[in-house]
mmCIF file of C-alpha atoms in Angstrom:
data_model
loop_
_atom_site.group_PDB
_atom_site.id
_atom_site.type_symbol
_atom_site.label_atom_id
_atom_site.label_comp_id
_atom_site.label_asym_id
_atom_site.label_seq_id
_atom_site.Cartn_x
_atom_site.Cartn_y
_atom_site.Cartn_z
ATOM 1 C CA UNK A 267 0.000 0.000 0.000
ATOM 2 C CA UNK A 268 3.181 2.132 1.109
ATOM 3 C CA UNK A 269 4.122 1.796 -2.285
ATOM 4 C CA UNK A 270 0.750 2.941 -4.241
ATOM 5 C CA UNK A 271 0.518 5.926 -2.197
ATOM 6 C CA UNK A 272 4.082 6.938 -2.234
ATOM 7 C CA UNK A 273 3.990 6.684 -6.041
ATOM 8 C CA UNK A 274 0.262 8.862 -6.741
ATOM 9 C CA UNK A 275 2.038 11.475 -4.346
ATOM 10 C CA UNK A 276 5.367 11.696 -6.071
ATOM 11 C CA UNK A 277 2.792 12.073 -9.060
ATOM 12 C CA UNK A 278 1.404 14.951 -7.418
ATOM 13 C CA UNK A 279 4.646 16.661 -6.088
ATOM 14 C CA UNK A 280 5.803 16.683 -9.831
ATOM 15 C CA UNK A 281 2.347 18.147 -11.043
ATOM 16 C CA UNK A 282 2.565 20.962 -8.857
ATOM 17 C CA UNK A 283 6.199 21.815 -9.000
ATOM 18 C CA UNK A 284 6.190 21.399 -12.753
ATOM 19 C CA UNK A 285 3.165 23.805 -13.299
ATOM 20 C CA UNK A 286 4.200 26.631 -15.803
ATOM 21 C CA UNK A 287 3.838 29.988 -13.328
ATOM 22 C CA UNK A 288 1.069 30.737 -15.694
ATOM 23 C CA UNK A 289 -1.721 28.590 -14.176
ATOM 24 C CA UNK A 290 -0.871 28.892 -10.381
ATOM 25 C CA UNK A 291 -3.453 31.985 -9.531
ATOM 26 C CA UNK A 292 -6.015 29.937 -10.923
ATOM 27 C CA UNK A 293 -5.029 27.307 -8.260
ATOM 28 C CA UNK A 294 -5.486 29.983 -5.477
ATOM 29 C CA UNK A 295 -1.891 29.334 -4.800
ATOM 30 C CA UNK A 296 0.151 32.411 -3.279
ATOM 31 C CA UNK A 297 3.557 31.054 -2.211
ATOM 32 C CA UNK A 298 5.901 33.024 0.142
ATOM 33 C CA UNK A 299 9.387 32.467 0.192
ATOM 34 C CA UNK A 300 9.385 30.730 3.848
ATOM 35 C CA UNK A 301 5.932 28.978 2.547
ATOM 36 C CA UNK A 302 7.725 27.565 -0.554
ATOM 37 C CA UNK A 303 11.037 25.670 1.632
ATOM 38 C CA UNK A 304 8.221 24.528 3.863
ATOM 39 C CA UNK A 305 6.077 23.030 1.191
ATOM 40 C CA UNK A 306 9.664 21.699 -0.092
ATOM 41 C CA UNK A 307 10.338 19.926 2.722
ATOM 42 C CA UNK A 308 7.278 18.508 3.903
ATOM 43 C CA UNK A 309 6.203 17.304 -0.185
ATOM 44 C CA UNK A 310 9.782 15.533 0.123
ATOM 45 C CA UNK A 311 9.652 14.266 3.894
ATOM 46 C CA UNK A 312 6.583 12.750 2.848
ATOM 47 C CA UNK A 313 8.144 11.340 -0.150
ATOM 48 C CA UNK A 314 11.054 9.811 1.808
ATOM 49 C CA UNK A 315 8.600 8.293 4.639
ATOM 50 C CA UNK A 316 6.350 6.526 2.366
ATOM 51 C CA UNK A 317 9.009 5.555 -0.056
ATOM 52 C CA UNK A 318 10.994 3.981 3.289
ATOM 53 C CA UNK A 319 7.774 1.845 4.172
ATOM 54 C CA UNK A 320 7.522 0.775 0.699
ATOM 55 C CA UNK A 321 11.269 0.129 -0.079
ATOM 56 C CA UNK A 322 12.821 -0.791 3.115
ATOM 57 C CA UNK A 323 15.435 -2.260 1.429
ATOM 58 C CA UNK A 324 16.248 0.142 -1.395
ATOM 59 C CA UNK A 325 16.773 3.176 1.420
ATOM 60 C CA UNK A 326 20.209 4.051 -0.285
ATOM 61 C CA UNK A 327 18.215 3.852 -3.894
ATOM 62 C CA UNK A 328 15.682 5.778 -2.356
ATOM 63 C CA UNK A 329 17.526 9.013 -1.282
ATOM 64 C CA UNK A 330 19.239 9.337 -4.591
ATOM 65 C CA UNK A 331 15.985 9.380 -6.260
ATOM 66 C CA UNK A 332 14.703 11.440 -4.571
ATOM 67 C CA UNK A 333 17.317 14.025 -4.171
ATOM 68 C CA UNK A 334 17.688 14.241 -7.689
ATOM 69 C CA UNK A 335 14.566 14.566 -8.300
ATOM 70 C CA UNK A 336 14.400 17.636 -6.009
ATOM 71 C CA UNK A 337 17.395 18.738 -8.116
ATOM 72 C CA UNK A 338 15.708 18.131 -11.746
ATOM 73 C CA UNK A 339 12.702 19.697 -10.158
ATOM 74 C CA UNK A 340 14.636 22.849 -9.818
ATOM 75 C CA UNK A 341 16.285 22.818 -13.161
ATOM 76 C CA UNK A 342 13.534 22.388 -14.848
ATOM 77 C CA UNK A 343 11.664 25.255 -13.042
ATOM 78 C CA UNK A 344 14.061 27.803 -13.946
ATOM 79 C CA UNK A 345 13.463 26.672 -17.771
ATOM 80 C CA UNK A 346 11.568 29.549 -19.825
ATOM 81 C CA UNK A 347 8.785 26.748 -20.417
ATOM 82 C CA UNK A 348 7.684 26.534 -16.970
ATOM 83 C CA UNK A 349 8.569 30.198 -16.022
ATOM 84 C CA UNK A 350 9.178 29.908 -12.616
ATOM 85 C CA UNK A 351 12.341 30.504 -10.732
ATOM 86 C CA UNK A 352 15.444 27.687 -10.084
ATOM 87 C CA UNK A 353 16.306 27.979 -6.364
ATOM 88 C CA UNK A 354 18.968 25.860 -4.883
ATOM 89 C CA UNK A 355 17.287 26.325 -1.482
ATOM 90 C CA UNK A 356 14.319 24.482 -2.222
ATOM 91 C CA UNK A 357 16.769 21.169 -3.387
ATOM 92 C CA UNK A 358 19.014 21.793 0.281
ATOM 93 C CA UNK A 359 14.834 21.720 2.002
ATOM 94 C CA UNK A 360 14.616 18.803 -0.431
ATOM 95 C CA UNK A 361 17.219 16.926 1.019
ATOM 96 C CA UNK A 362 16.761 18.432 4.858
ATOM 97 C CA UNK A 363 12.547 16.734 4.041
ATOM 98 C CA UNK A 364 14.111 13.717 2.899
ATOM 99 C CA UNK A 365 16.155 13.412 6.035
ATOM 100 C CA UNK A 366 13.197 14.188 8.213
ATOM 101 C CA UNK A 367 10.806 11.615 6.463
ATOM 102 C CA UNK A 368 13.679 8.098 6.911
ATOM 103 C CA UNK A 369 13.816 9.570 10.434
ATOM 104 C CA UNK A 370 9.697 9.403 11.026
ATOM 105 C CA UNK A 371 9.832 6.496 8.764
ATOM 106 C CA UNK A 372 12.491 4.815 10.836
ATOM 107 C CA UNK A 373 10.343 5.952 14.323
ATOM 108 C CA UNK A 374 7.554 4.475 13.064
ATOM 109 C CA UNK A 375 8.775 1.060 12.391
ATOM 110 C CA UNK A 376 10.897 0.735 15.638
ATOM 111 C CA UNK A 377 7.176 1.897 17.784
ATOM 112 C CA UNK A 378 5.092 -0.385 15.290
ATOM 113 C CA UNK A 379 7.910 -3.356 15.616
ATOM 114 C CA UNK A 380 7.862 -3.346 19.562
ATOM 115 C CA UNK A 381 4.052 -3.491 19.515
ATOM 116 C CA UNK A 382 3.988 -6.083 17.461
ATOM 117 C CA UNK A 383 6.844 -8.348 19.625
ATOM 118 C CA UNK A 384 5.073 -7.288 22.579
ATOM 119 C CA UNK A 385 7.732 -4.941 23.569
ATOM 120 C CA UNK A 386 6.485 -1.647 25.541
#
């Protein structure tokens, strides 16, 4: 399930991030410069966390996915297609989501695996 849902959200992620400037009023969207690292980092902690459960095993796979994917993201936003700007801040709250998501992701299994073996 980890798996489905970590792929439909990477599916999103790139939908929004790849959205020529052009059509983001008509999503409502108003984006501040602290608001846009925080969206960075949560879109990728999520990423990370879901990708972990899914991929336990491909963890080392799984950061250098997605951390250049944060990077392409950025290239490609800064192409005159899209229109929107290529900050190397959002890839470094990429890569600071990513490391927040293995560490939930991480949590969670260690408080789900000591439930399970009975373990306080």
């Amino acid at each position: 399930m980890a798996r489905i849902v970590f792929l439909v959200t990477l599916a999103g992620v790139l939908l929004l991030t790849l959205l020529p400037a052009r059509f983001l009023p008509d999503l409502g969207t108003a984006v501040t410069l602290h608001d846009d690292k925080l969206q960075h980092a949560i879109a990728f902690a999520v990423l990370a966390a879901l990708g972990s459960l899914g991929w336990p095993e491909r963890r080392a796979k799984l950061i250098f996915i997605l951390a250049f994917t944060g990077a392409a993201i950025e290239v490609l936003q800064g192409s005159q297609l899209i229109g929107r700007d290529l900050d190397g801040f959002d890839w470094v709250a990429d890569c600071a989501g990513i490391a927040c998501g293995l560490t939930i992701a991480g949590w969670t299994k260690r408080r789900v695996g000591r439930r399970v073996g009975g373990l306080p």
